[in-house]
């Protein structure tokens, strides 16, 4: 706990009953001040006892990366996966995180014990538990789970395939050869750029296949070999979509990874531009391959 200068120690960072909200609402305390992040109560997060901030407490709310756990890593500016090939404009990334359902601690709190109790969100198992943070991509018209520990909010340049980009990533290797700057695992989304010529559900397959050819050329070392794992029509929350999943393999000096598994999900969300969800995991982190299926199975159309 931190000393705020009045002789009274500030409670530890964590979720606490919202002092200004309706019953059943919790708010994030960053150790110095209340943030503007609130959520309904439900399963998934332990919540501390109610308290009044010590006199003199203040300061800015925590950054996005600190939500959920007091010790979550903070994002830092990073170079792009490779130099920007197209001069993309500075469009706004719409990324709203909605934490659905946060649980109050079992039983009636002891009013004589002022010490608050806070704990991080539960770790996902084989399925995403209630209370998992979701990434709400308003521009694309879809939402999907935030993957938790180690994943950072997308703070990089827009992808060439989407007009705006939202999502999450982490760096798997820095200082790459051949003009690449960093290699990443990613789970990103956005409205597909019109250059791919999407013309309705009948063109889902050829459009997403063209996107796959583009990302293979732009983001991966060559020469590489392609193995298609899935190329099939799917339904996402009642909407028509096409899934193209593939493995790439290469043998290029200077790369820690010798391959990657990636999936492109193109969804007709009832707008002129379909939503593109792009997931990729280098084989240096092959233990995370299962994340791809888990995310693909939990996409909602807004």
PDB file of N, CA and C in Angstrom, residues 152-241:
ATOM      1  N   UNK A 152      -1.085  -7.029 -25.077  1.00  0.00           N
ATOM      2  CA  UNK A 152      -1.178  -5.579 -24.967  1.00  0.00           C
ATOM      3  C   UNK A 152      -2.206  -5.028 -25.952  1.00  0.00           C
ATOM      4  N   UNK A 153      -2.812  -3.923 -25.544  1.00  0.00           N
ATOM      5  CA  UNK A 153      -3.720  -3.214 -26.447  1.00  0.00           C
ATOM      6  C   UNK A 153      -2.978  -2.822 -27.720  1.00  0.00           C
ATOM      7  N   UNK A 154      -3.658  -2.949 -28.860  1.00  0.00           N
ATOM      8  CA  UNK A 154      -3.042  -2.587 -30.139  1.00  0.00           C
ATOM      9  C   UNK A 154      -2.747  -1.092 -30.147  1.00  0.00           C
ATOM     10  N   UNK A 155      -1.448  -0.739 -30.200  1.00  0.00           N
ATOM     11  CA  UNK A 155      -1.032   0.660 -30.219  1.00  0.00           C
ATOM     12  C   UNK A 155      -0.074   0.913 -31.381  1.00  0.00           C
ATOM     13  N   UNK A 156      -0.196   0.099 -32.423  1.00  0.00           N
ATOM     14  CA  UNK A 156       0.725   0.137 -33.544  1.00  0.00           C
ATOM     15  C   UNK A 156       0.043   0.748 -34.764  1.00  0.00           C
ATOM     16  N   UNK A 157       0.778   0.952 -35.849  1.00  0.00           N
ATOM     17  CA  UNK A 157       0.132   1.487 -37.060  1.00  0.00           C
ATOM     18  C   UNK A 157      -0.977   0.568 -37.547  1.00  0.00           C
ATOM     19  N   UNK A 158      -1.899   1.153 -38.296  1.00  0.00           N
ATOM     20  CA  UNK A 158      -2.994   0.364 -38.849  1.00  0.00           C
ATOM     21  C   UNK A 158      -2.442  -0.726 -39.767  1.00  0.00           C
ATOM     22  N   UNK A 159      -3.160  -1.834 -39.825  1.00  0.00           N
ATOM     23  CA  UNK A 159      -2.816  -2.895 -40.761  1.00  0.00           C
ATOM     24  C   UNK A 159      -3.210  -2.461 -42.174  1.00  0.00           C
ATOM     25  N   UNK A 160      -2.459  -2.936 -43.153  1.00  0.00           N
ATOM     26  CA  UNK A 160      -2.752  -2.578 -44.538  1.00  0.00           C
ATOM     27  C   UNK A 160      -4.099  -3.123 -45.000  1.00  0.00           C
ATOM     28  N   UNK A 161      -4.602  -4.168 -44.335  1.00  0.00           N
ATOM     29  CA  UNK A 161      -5.829  -4.820 -44.794  1.00  0.00           C
ATOM     30  C   UNK A 161      -7.101  -4.171 -44.247  1.00  0.00           C
ATOM     31  N   UNK A 162      -6.988  -3.329 -43.238  1.00  0.00           N
ATOM     32  CA  UNK A 162      -8.174  -2.755 -42.598  1.00  0.00           C
ATOM     33  C   UNK A 162      -8.084  -1.234 -42.557  1.00  0.00           C
ATOM     34  N   UNK A 163      -9.252  -0.584 -42.629  1.00  0.00           N
ATOM     35  CA  UNK A 163      -9.272   0.877 -42.599  1.00  0.00           C
ATOM     36  C   UNK A 163      -8.966   1.411 -41.202  1.00  0.00           C
ATOM     37  N   UNK A 164      -9.296   0.654 -40.179  1.00  0.00           N
ATOM     38  CA  UNK A 164      -8.951   0.939 -38.792  1.00  0.00           C
ATOM     39  C   UNK A 164      -8.584  -0.382 -38.140  1.00  0.00           C
ATOM     40  N   UNK A 165      -7.783  -0.330 -37.086  1.00  0.00           N
ATOM     41  CA  UNK A 165      -7.344  -1.569 -36.454  1.00  0.00           C
ATOM     42  C   UNK A 165      -7.528  -1.495 -34.946  1.00  0.00           C
ATOM     43  N   UNK A 166      -8.132  -2.528 -34.401  1.00  0.00           N
ATOM     44  CA  UNK A 166      -8.271  -2.698 -32.961  1.00  0.00           C
ATOM     45  C   UNK A 166      -7.741  -4.087 -32.603  1.00  0.00           C
ATOM     46  N   UNK A 167      -7.513  -4.318 -31.322  1.00  0.00           N
ATOM     47  CA  UNK A 167      -7.123  -5.659 -30.925  1.00  0.00           C
ATOM     48  C   UNK A 167      -5.988  -5.698 -29.929  1.00  0.00           C
ATOM     49  N   UNK A 168      -5.152  -6.742 -30.034  1.00  0.00           N
ATOM     50  CA  UNK A 168      -4.143  -7.049 -29.025  1.00  0.00           C
ATOM     51  C   UNK A 168      -2.962  -7.754 -29.679  1.00  0.00           C
ATOM     52  N   UNK A 169      -1.808  -7.717 -28.999  1.00  0.00           N
ATOM     53  CA  UNK A 169      -0.606  -8.327 -29.557  1.00  0.00           C
ATOM     54  C   UNK A 169       0.433  -8.482 -28.459  1.00  0.00           C
ATOM     55  N   UNK A 170       1.491  -9.242 -28.748  1.00  0.00           N
ATOM     56  CA  UNK A 170       2.709  -9.175 -27.949  1.00  0.00           C
ATOM     57  C   UNK A 170       3.896  -9.462 -28.861  1.00  0.00           C
ATOM     58  N   UNK A 171       5.048  -8.920 -28.512  1.00  0.00           N
ATOM     59  CA  UNK A 171       6.255  -9.055 -29.330  1.00  0.00           C
ATOM     60  C   UNK A 171       6.924 -10.393 -29.030  1.00  0.00           C
ATOM     61  N   UNK A 172       7.274 -11.133 -30.086  1.00  0.00           N
ATOM     62  CA  UNK A 172       7.955 -12.414 -29.918  1.00  0.00           C
ATOM     63  C   UNK A 172       9.441 -12.332 -30.269  1.00  0.00           C
ATOM     64  N   UNK A 173       9.849 -11.342 -31.077  1.00  0.00           N
ATOM     65  CA  UNK A 173      11.273 -11.151 -31.397  1.00  0.00           C
ATOM     66  C   UNK A 173      11.482  -9.736 -31.887  1.00  0.00           C
ATOM     67  N   UNK A 174      12.567  -9.128 -31.457  1.00  0.00           N
ATOM     68  CA  UNK A 174      12.948  -7.800 -31.910  1.00  0.00           C
ATOM     69  C   UNK A 174      14.173  -7.879 -32.811  1.00  0.00           C
ATOM     70  N   UNK A 175      14.452  -6.771 -33.511  1.00  0.00           N
ATOM     71  CA  UNK A 175      15.666  -6.629 -34.319  1.00  0.00           C
ATOM     72  C   UNK A 175      15.799  -7.748 -35.346  1.00  0.00           C
ATOM     73  N   UNK A 176      14.879  -7.758 -36.270  1.00  0.00           N
ATOM     74  CA  UNK A 176      14.853  -8.787 -37.301  1.00  0.00           C
ATOM     75  C   UNK A 176      15.671  -8.361 -38.518  1.00  0.00           C
ATOM     76  N   UNK A 177      16.079  -9.326 -39.338  1.00  0.00           N
ATOM     77  CA  UNK A 177      16.801  -8.980 -40.571  1.00  0.00           C
ATOM     78  C   UNK A 177      15.838  -8.533 -41.666  1.00  0.00           C
ATOM     79  N   UNK A 178      16.386  -8.018 -42.749  1.00  0.00           N
ATOM     80  CA  UNK A 178      15.625  -7.767 -43.947  1.00  0.00           C
ATOM     81  C   UNK A 178      14.620  -6.639 -43.881  1.00  0.00           C
ATOM     82  N   UNK A 179      14.831  -5.665 -43.001  1.00  0.00           N
ATOM     83  CA  UNK A 179      13.933  -4.533 -42.948  1.00  0.00           C
ATOM     84  C   UNK A 179      12.782  -4.681 -41.977  1.00  0.00           C
ATOM     85  N   UNK A 180      12.564  -5.896 -41.435  1.00  0.00           N
ATOM     86  CA  UNK A 180      11.553  -6.082 -40.415  1.00  0.00           C
ATOM     87  C   UNK A 180      12.091  -5.556 -39.083  1.00  0.00           C
ATOM     88  N   UNK A 181      11.200  -5.024 -38.259  1.00  0.00           N
ATOM     89  CA  UNK A 181      11.633  -4.475 -36.975  1.00  0.00           C
ATOM     90  C   UNK A 181      11.340  -5.408 -35.817  1.00  0.00           C
ATOM     91  N   UNK A 182      10.094  -5.866 -35.708  1.00  0.00           N
ATOM     92  CA  UNK A 182       9.746  -6.818 -34.654  1.00  0.00           C
ATOM     93  C   UNK A 182       8.797  -7.853 -35.236  1.00  0.00           C
ATOM     94  N   UNK A 183       8.787  -9.022 -34.605  1.00  0.00           N
ATOM     95  CA  UNK A 183       7.828 -10.061 -34.966  1.00  0.00           C
ATOM     96  C   UNK A 183       6.833 -10.159 -33.822  1.00  0.00           C
ATOM     97  N   UNK A 184       5.555 -10.384 -34.150  1.00  0.00           N
ATOM     98  CA  UNK A 184       4.524 -10.334 -33.128  1.00  0.00           C
ATOM     99  C   UNK A 184       3.549 -11.494 -33.274  1.00  0.00           C
ATOM    100  N   UNK A 185       2.909 -11.831 -32.173  1.00  0.00           N
ATOM    101  CA  UNK A 185       1.660 -12.583 -32.193  1.00  0.00           C
ATOM    102  C   UNK A 185       0.542 -11.556 -32.104  1.00  0.00           C
ATOM    103  N   UNK A 186      -0.564 -11.795 -32.782  1.00  0.00           N
ATOM    104  CA  UNK A 186      -1.598 -10.774 -32.798  1.00  0.00           C
ATOM    105  C   UNK A 186      -2.988 -11.377 -32.900  1.00  0.00           C
ATOM    106  N   UNK A 187      -3.952 -10.589 -32.463  1.00  0.00           N
ATOM    107  CA  UNK A 187      -5.372 -10.874 -32.622  1.00  0.00           C
ATOM    108  C   UNK A 187      -6.020  -9.518 -32.858  1.00  0.00           C
ATOM    109  N   UNK A 188      -6.224  -9.164 -34.124  1.00  0.00           N
ATOM    110  CA  UNK A 188      -6.651  -7.812 -34.487  1.00  0.00           C
ATOM    111  C   UNK A 188      -7.863  -7.866 -35.407  1.00  0.00           C
ATOM    112  N   UNK A 189      -8.526  -6.733 -35.517  1.00  0.00           N
ATOM    113  CA  UNK A 189      -9.726  -6.668 -36.338  1.00  0.00           C
ATOM    114  C   UNK A 189      -9.889  -5.279 -36.920  1.00  0.00           C
ATOM    115  N   UNK A 190     -10.790  -5.187 -37.894  1.00  0.00           N
ATOM    116  CA  UNK A 190     -11.111  -3.897 -38.487  1.00  0.00           C
ATOM    117  C   UNK A 190     -11.958  -4.086 -39.730  1.00  0.00           C
ATOM    118  N   UNK A 191     -12.513  -2.997 -40.268  1.00  0.00           N
ATOM    119  CA  UNK A 191     -13.246  -3.083 -41.527  1.00  0.00           C
ATOM    120  C   UNK A 191     -12.268  -3.311 -42.681  1.00  0.00           C
ATOM    121  N   UNK A 192     -12.598  -4.224 -43.562  1.00  0.00           N
ATOM    122  CA  UNK A 192     -11.733  -4.523 -44.694  1.00  0.00           C
ATOM    123  C   UNK A 192     -11.635  -3.313 -45.622  1.00  0.00           C
ATOM    124  N   UNK A 193     -10.421  -3.019 -46.117  1.00  0.00           N
ATOM    125  CA  UNK A 193     -10.259  -1.914 -47.053  1.00  0.00           C
ATOM    126  C   UNK A 193     -10.982  -2.243 -48.360  1.00  0.00           C
ATOM    127  N   UNK A 194     -11.521  -1.235 -49.056  1.00  0.00           N
ATOM    128  CA  UNK A 194     -12.310  -1.504 -50.268  1.00  0.00           C
ATOM    129  C   UNK A 194     -11.482  -2.033 -51.437  1.00  0.00           C
ATOM    130  N   UNK A 195     -10.154  -1.907 -51.378  1.00  0.00           N
ATOM    131  CA  UNK A 195      -9.319  -2.342 -52.506  1.00  0.00           C
ATOM    132  C   UNK A 195      -9.466  -3.830 -52.818  1.00  0.00           C
ATOM    133  N   UNK A 196      -9.935  -4.633 -51.865  1.00  0.00           N
ATOM    134  CA  UNK A 196     -10.103  -6.071 -52.133  1.00  0.00           C
ATOM    135  C   UNK A 196     -11.374  -6.374 -52.914  1.00  0.00           C
ATOM    136  N   UNK A 197     -12.223  -5.372 -53.120  1.00  0.00           N
ATOM    137  CA  UNK A 197     -13.372  -5.530 -54.003  1.00  0.00           C
ATOM    138  C   UNK A 197     -14.470  -6.424 -53.478  1.00  0.00           C
ATOM    139  N   UNK A 198     -14.691  -6.426 -52.174  1.00  0.00           N
ATOM    140  CA  UNK A 198     -15.751  -7.258 -51.624  1.00  0.00           C
ATOM    141  C   UNK A 198     -17.101  -6.839 -52.187  1.00  0.00           C
ATOM    142  N   UNK A 199     -17.910  -7.846 -52.607  1.00  0.00           N
ATOM    143  CA  UNK A 199     -19.185  -7.545 -53.260  1.00  0.00           C
ATOM    144  C   UNK A 199     -20.298  -8.447 -52.735  1.00  0.00           C
ATOM    145  N   UNK A 200     -20.310  -8.697 -51.428  1.00  0.00           N
ATOM    146  CA  UNK A 200     -21.374  -9.499 -50.840  1.00  0.00           C
ATOM    147  C   UNK A 200     -20.925 -10.887 -50.460  1.00  0.00           C
ATOM    148  N   UNK A 201     -21.852 -11.642 -49.837  1.00  0.00           N
ATOM    149  CA  UNK A 201     -21.495 -12.940 -49.262  1.00  0.00           C
ATOM    150  C   UNK A 201     -20.976 -13.930 -50.294  1.00  0.00           C
ATOM    151  N   UNK A 202     -21.391 -13.767 -51.557  1.00  0.00           N
ATOM    152  CA  UNK A 202     -20.897 -14.666 -52.589  1.00  0.00           C
ATOM    153  C   UNK A 202     -19.420 -14.502 -52.879  1.00  0.00           C
ATOM    154  N   UNK A 203     -18.817 -13.411 -52.397  1.00  0.00           N
ATOM    155  CA  UNK A 203     -17.388 -13.176 -52.637  1.00  0.00           C
ATOM    156  C   UNK A 203     -16.550 -13.318 -51.365  1.00  0.00           C
ATOM    157  N   UNK A 204     -17.126 -13.876 -50.312  1.00  0.00           N
ATOM    158  CA  UNK A 204     -16.359 -14.050 -49.068  1.00  0.00           C
ATOM    159  C   UNK A 204     -15.100 -14.872 -49.293  1.00  0.00           C
ATOM    160  N   UNK A 205     -15.235 -16.029 -49.945  1.00  0.00           N
ATOM    161  CA  UNK A 205     -14.078 -16.904 -50.121  1.00  0.00           C
ATOM    162  C   UNK A 205     -12.974 -16.263 -50.966  1.00  0.00           C
ATOM    163  N   UNK A 206     -13.253 -15.780 -52.184  1.00  0.00           N
ATOM    164  CA  UNK A 206     -12.147 -15.195 -52.963  1.00  0.00           C
ATOM    165  C   UNK A 206     -11.552 -13.961 -52.293  1.00  0.00           C
ATOM    166  N   UNK A 207     -12.363 -13.203 -51.556  1.00  0.00           N
ATOM    167  CA  UNK A 207     -11.830 -12.015 -50.896  1.00  0.00           C
ATOM    168  C   UNK A 207     -10.860 -12.390 -49.789  1.00  0.00           C
ATOM    169  N   UNK A 208     -11.244 -13.315 -48.912  1.00  0.00           N
ATOM    170  CA  UNK A 208     -10.367 -13.665 -47.807  1.00  0.00           C
ATOM    171  C   UNK A 208      -9.133 -14.415 -48.315  1.00  0.00           C
ATOM    172  N   UNK A 209      -9.262 -15.151 -49.417  1.00  0.00           N
ATOM    173  CA  UNK A 209      -8.096 -15.807 -50.005  1.00  0.00           C
ATOM    174  C   UNK A 209      -7.106 -14.768 -50.528  1.00  0.00           C
ATOM    175  N   UNK A 210      -7.618 -13.698 -51.120  1.00  0.00           N
ATOM    176  CA  UNK A 210      -6.744 -12.615 -51.576  1.00  0.00           C
ATOM    177  C   UNK A 210      -6.062 -11.924 -50.402  1.00  0.00           C
ATOM    178  N   UNK A 211      -6.791 -11.751 -49.296  1.00  0.00           N
ATOM    179  CA  UNK A 211      -6.181 -11.152 -48.101  1.00  0.00           C
ATOM    180  C   UNK A 211      -5.059 -12.042 -47.585  1.00  0.00           C
ATOM    181  N   UNK A 212      -5.281 -13.351 -47.592  1.00  0.00           N
ATOM    182  CA  UNK A 212      -4.249 -14.273 -47.128  1.00  0.00           C
ATOM    183  C   UNK A 212      -2.985 -14.162 -47.979  1.00  0.00           C
ATOM    184  N   UNK A 213      -3.158 -14.054 -49.285  1.00  0.00           N
ATOM    185  CA  UNK A 213      -1.992 -13.880 -50.144  1.00  0.00           C
ATOM    186  C   UNK A 213      -1.262 -12.587 -49.862  1.00  0.00           C
ATOM    187  N   UNK A 214      -2.011 -11.544 -49.511  1.00  0.00           N
ATOM    188  CA  UNK A 214      -1.397 -10.251 -49.207  1.00  0.00           C
ATOM    189  C   UNK A 214      -0.587 -10.306 -47.913  1.00  0.00           C
ATOM    190  N   UNK A 215      -1.186 -10.847 -46.848  1.00  0.00           N
ATOM    191  CA  UNK A 215      -0.456 -10.867 -45.579  1.00  0.00           C
ATOM    192  C   UNK A 215       0.752 -11.785 -45.665  1.00  0.00           C
ATOM    193  N   UNK A 216       0.642 -12.859 -46.453  1.00  0.00           N
ATOM    194  CA  UNK A 216       1.789 -13.763 -46.623  1.00  0.00           C
ATOM    195  C   UNK A 216       2.963 -13.025 -47.240  1.00  0.00           C
ATOM    196  N   UNK A 217       2.686 -12.135 -48.182  1.00  0.00           N
ATOM    197  CA  UNK A 217       3.755 -11.386 -48.841  1.00  0.00           C
ATOM    198  C   UNK A 217       4.282 -10.258 -47.964  1.00  0.00           C
ATOM    199  N   UNK A 218       3.393  -9.578 -47.231  1.00  0.00           N
ATOM    200  CA  UNK A 218       3.777  -8.378 -46.502  1.00  0.00           C
ATOM    201  C   UNK A 218       4.478  -8.649 -45.180  1.00  0.00           C
ATOM    202  N   UNK A 219       4.045  -9.688 -44.454  1.00  0.00           N
ATOM    203  CA  UNK A 219       4.431  -9.812 -43.051  1.00  0.00           C
ATOM    204  C   UNK A 219       5.344 -10.979 -42.728  1.00  0.00           C
ATOM    205  N   UNK A 220       5.663 -11.832 -43.715  1.00  0.00           N
ATOM    206  CA  UNK A 220       6.421 -13.036 -43.398  1.00  0.00           C
ATOM    207  C   UNK A 220       7.669 -13.133 -44.261  1.00  0.00           C
ATOM    208  N   UNK A 221       8.731 -13.735 -43.715  1.00  0.00           N
ATOM    209  CA  UNK A 221       9.957 -13.901 -44.512  1.00  0.00           C
ATOM    210  C   UNK A 221       9.735 -14.918 -45.629  1.00  0.00           C
ATOM    211  N   UNK A 222      10.480 -14.749 -46.692  1.00  0.00           N
ATOM    212  CA  UNK A 222      10.373 -15.666 -47.816  1.00  0.00           C
ATOM    213  C   UNK A 222      11.747 -16.160 -48.242  1.00  0.00           C
ATOM    214  N   UNK A 223      11.735 -17.273 -48.955  1.00  0.00           N
ATOM    215  CA  UNK A 223      10.557 -18.030 -49.388  1.00  0.00           C
ATOM    216  C   UNK A 223       9.917 -18.783 -48.223  1.00  0.00           C
ATOM    217  N   UNK A 224       8.612 -19.036 -48.355  1.00  0.00           N
ATOM    218  CA  UNK A 224       7.921 -19.804 -47.333  1.00  0.00           C
ATOM    219  C   UNK A 224       6.954 -20.778 -47.991  1.00  0.00           C
ATOM    220  N   UNK A 225       6.577 -21.804 -47.231  1.00  0.00           N
ATOM    221  CA  UNK A 225       5.649 -22.810 -47.716  1.00  0.00           C
ATOM    222  C   UNK A 225       4.322 -22.669 -46.993  1.00  0.00           C
ATOM    223  N   UNK A 226       3.241 -22.822 -47.725  1.00  0.00           N
ATOM    224  CA  UNK A 226       1.889 -22.656 -47.190  1.00  0.00           C
ATOM    225  C   UNK A 226       1.189 -24.003 -47.105  1.00  0.00           C
ATOM    226  N   UNK A 227       0.573 -24.267 -45.960  1.00  0.00           N
ATOM    227  CA  UNK A 227      -0.305 -25.424 -45.802  1.00  0.00           C
ATOM    228  C   UNK A 227      -1.657 -24.920 -45.293  1.00  0.00           C
ATOM    229  N   UNK A 228      -2.696 -25.082 -46.083  1.00  0.00           N
ATOM    230  CA  UNK A 228      -4.031 -24.633 -45.703  1.00  0.00           C
ATOM    231  C   UNK A 228      -4.640 -25.649 -44.745  1.00  0.00           C
ATOM    232  N   UNK A 229      -5.098 -25.163 -43.599  1.00  0.00           N
ATOM    233  CA  UNK A 229      -5.723 -26.021 -42.595  1.00  0.00           C
ATOM    234  C   UNK A 229      -7.245 -26.010 -42.728  1.00  0.00           C
ATOM    235  N   UNK A 230      -7.813 -24.848 -42.925  1.00  0.00           N
ATOM    236  CA  UNK A 230      -9.264 -24.741 -43.091  1.00  0.00           C
ATOM    237  C   UNK A 230      -9.575 -23.653 -44.113  1.00  0.00           C
ATOM    238  N   UNK A 231     -10.474 -23.964 -45.001  1.00  0.00           N
ATOM    239  CA  UNK A 231     -10.938 -23.017 -46.019  1.00  0.00           C
ATOM    240  C   UNK A 231     -12.413 -23.309 -46.191  1.00  0.00           C
ATOM    241  N   UNK A 232     -13.251 -22.662 -45.348  1.00  0.00           N
ATOM    242  CA  UNK A 232     -14.636 -23.111 -45.256  1.00  0.00           C
ATOM    243  C   UNK A 232     -15.582 -21.988 -44.865  1.00  0.00           C
ATOM    244  N   UNK A 233     -16.819 -22.125 -45.300  1.00  0.00           N
ATOM    245  CA  UNK A 233     -17.873 -21.211 -44.895  1.00  0.00           C
ATOM    246  C   UNK A 233     -18.267 -21.514 -43.457  1.00  0.00           C
ATOM    247  N   UNK A 234     -18.468 -20.470 -42.670  1.00  0.00           N
ATOM    248  CA  UNK A 234     -18.889 -20.602 -41.281  1.00  0.00           C
ATOM    249  C   UNK A 234     -19.961 -19.554 -41.004  1.00  0.00           C
ATOM    250  N   UNK A 235     -20.629 -19.730 -39.886  1.00  0.00           N
ATOM    251  CA  UNK A 235     -21.602 -18.746 -39.420  1.00  0.00           C
ATOM    252  C   UNK A 235     -21.120 -18.178 -38.105  1.00  0.00           C
ATOM    253  N   UNK A 236     -21.076 -16.862 -37.989  1.00  0.00           N
ATOM    254  CA  UNK A 236     -20.608 -16.180 -36.783  1.00  0.00           C
ATOM    255  C   UNK A 236     -21.760 -15.364 -36.217  1.00  0.00           C
ATOM    256  N   UNK A 237     -22.288 -15.814 -35.109  1.00  0.00           N
ATOM    257  CA  UNK A 237     -23.383 -15.093 -34.451  1.00  0.00           C
ATOM    258  C   UNK A 237     -24.521 -14.807 -35.434  1.00  0.00           C
ATOM    259  N   UNK A 238     -24.817 -15.785 -36.293  1.00  0.00           N
ATOM    260  CA  UNK A 238     -25.887 -15.653 -37.271  1.00  0.00           C
ATOM    261  C   UNK A 238     -25.497 -15.004 -38.575  1.00  0.00           C
ATOM    262  N   UNK A 239     -24.268 -14.506 -38.687  1.00  0.00           N
ATOM    263  CA  UNK A 239     -23.809 -13.815 -39.895  1.00  0.00           C
ATOM    264  C   UNK A 239     -22.965 -14.748 -40.760  1.00  0.00           C
ATOM    265  N   UNK A 240     -23.066 -14.602 -42.071  1.00  0.00           N
ATOM    266  CA  UNK A 240     -22.250 -15.389 -42.997  1.00  0.00           C
ATOM    267  C   UNK A 240     -20.793 -14.952 -42.902  1.00  0.00           C
ATOM    268  N   UNK A 241     -19.884 -15.919 -42.954  1.00  0.00           N
ATOM    269  CA  UNK A 241     -18.459 -15.628 -42.835  1.00  0.00           C
ATOM    270  C   UNK A 241     -17.669 -16.716 -43.546  1.00  0.00           C
TER     271      UNK A 241
END
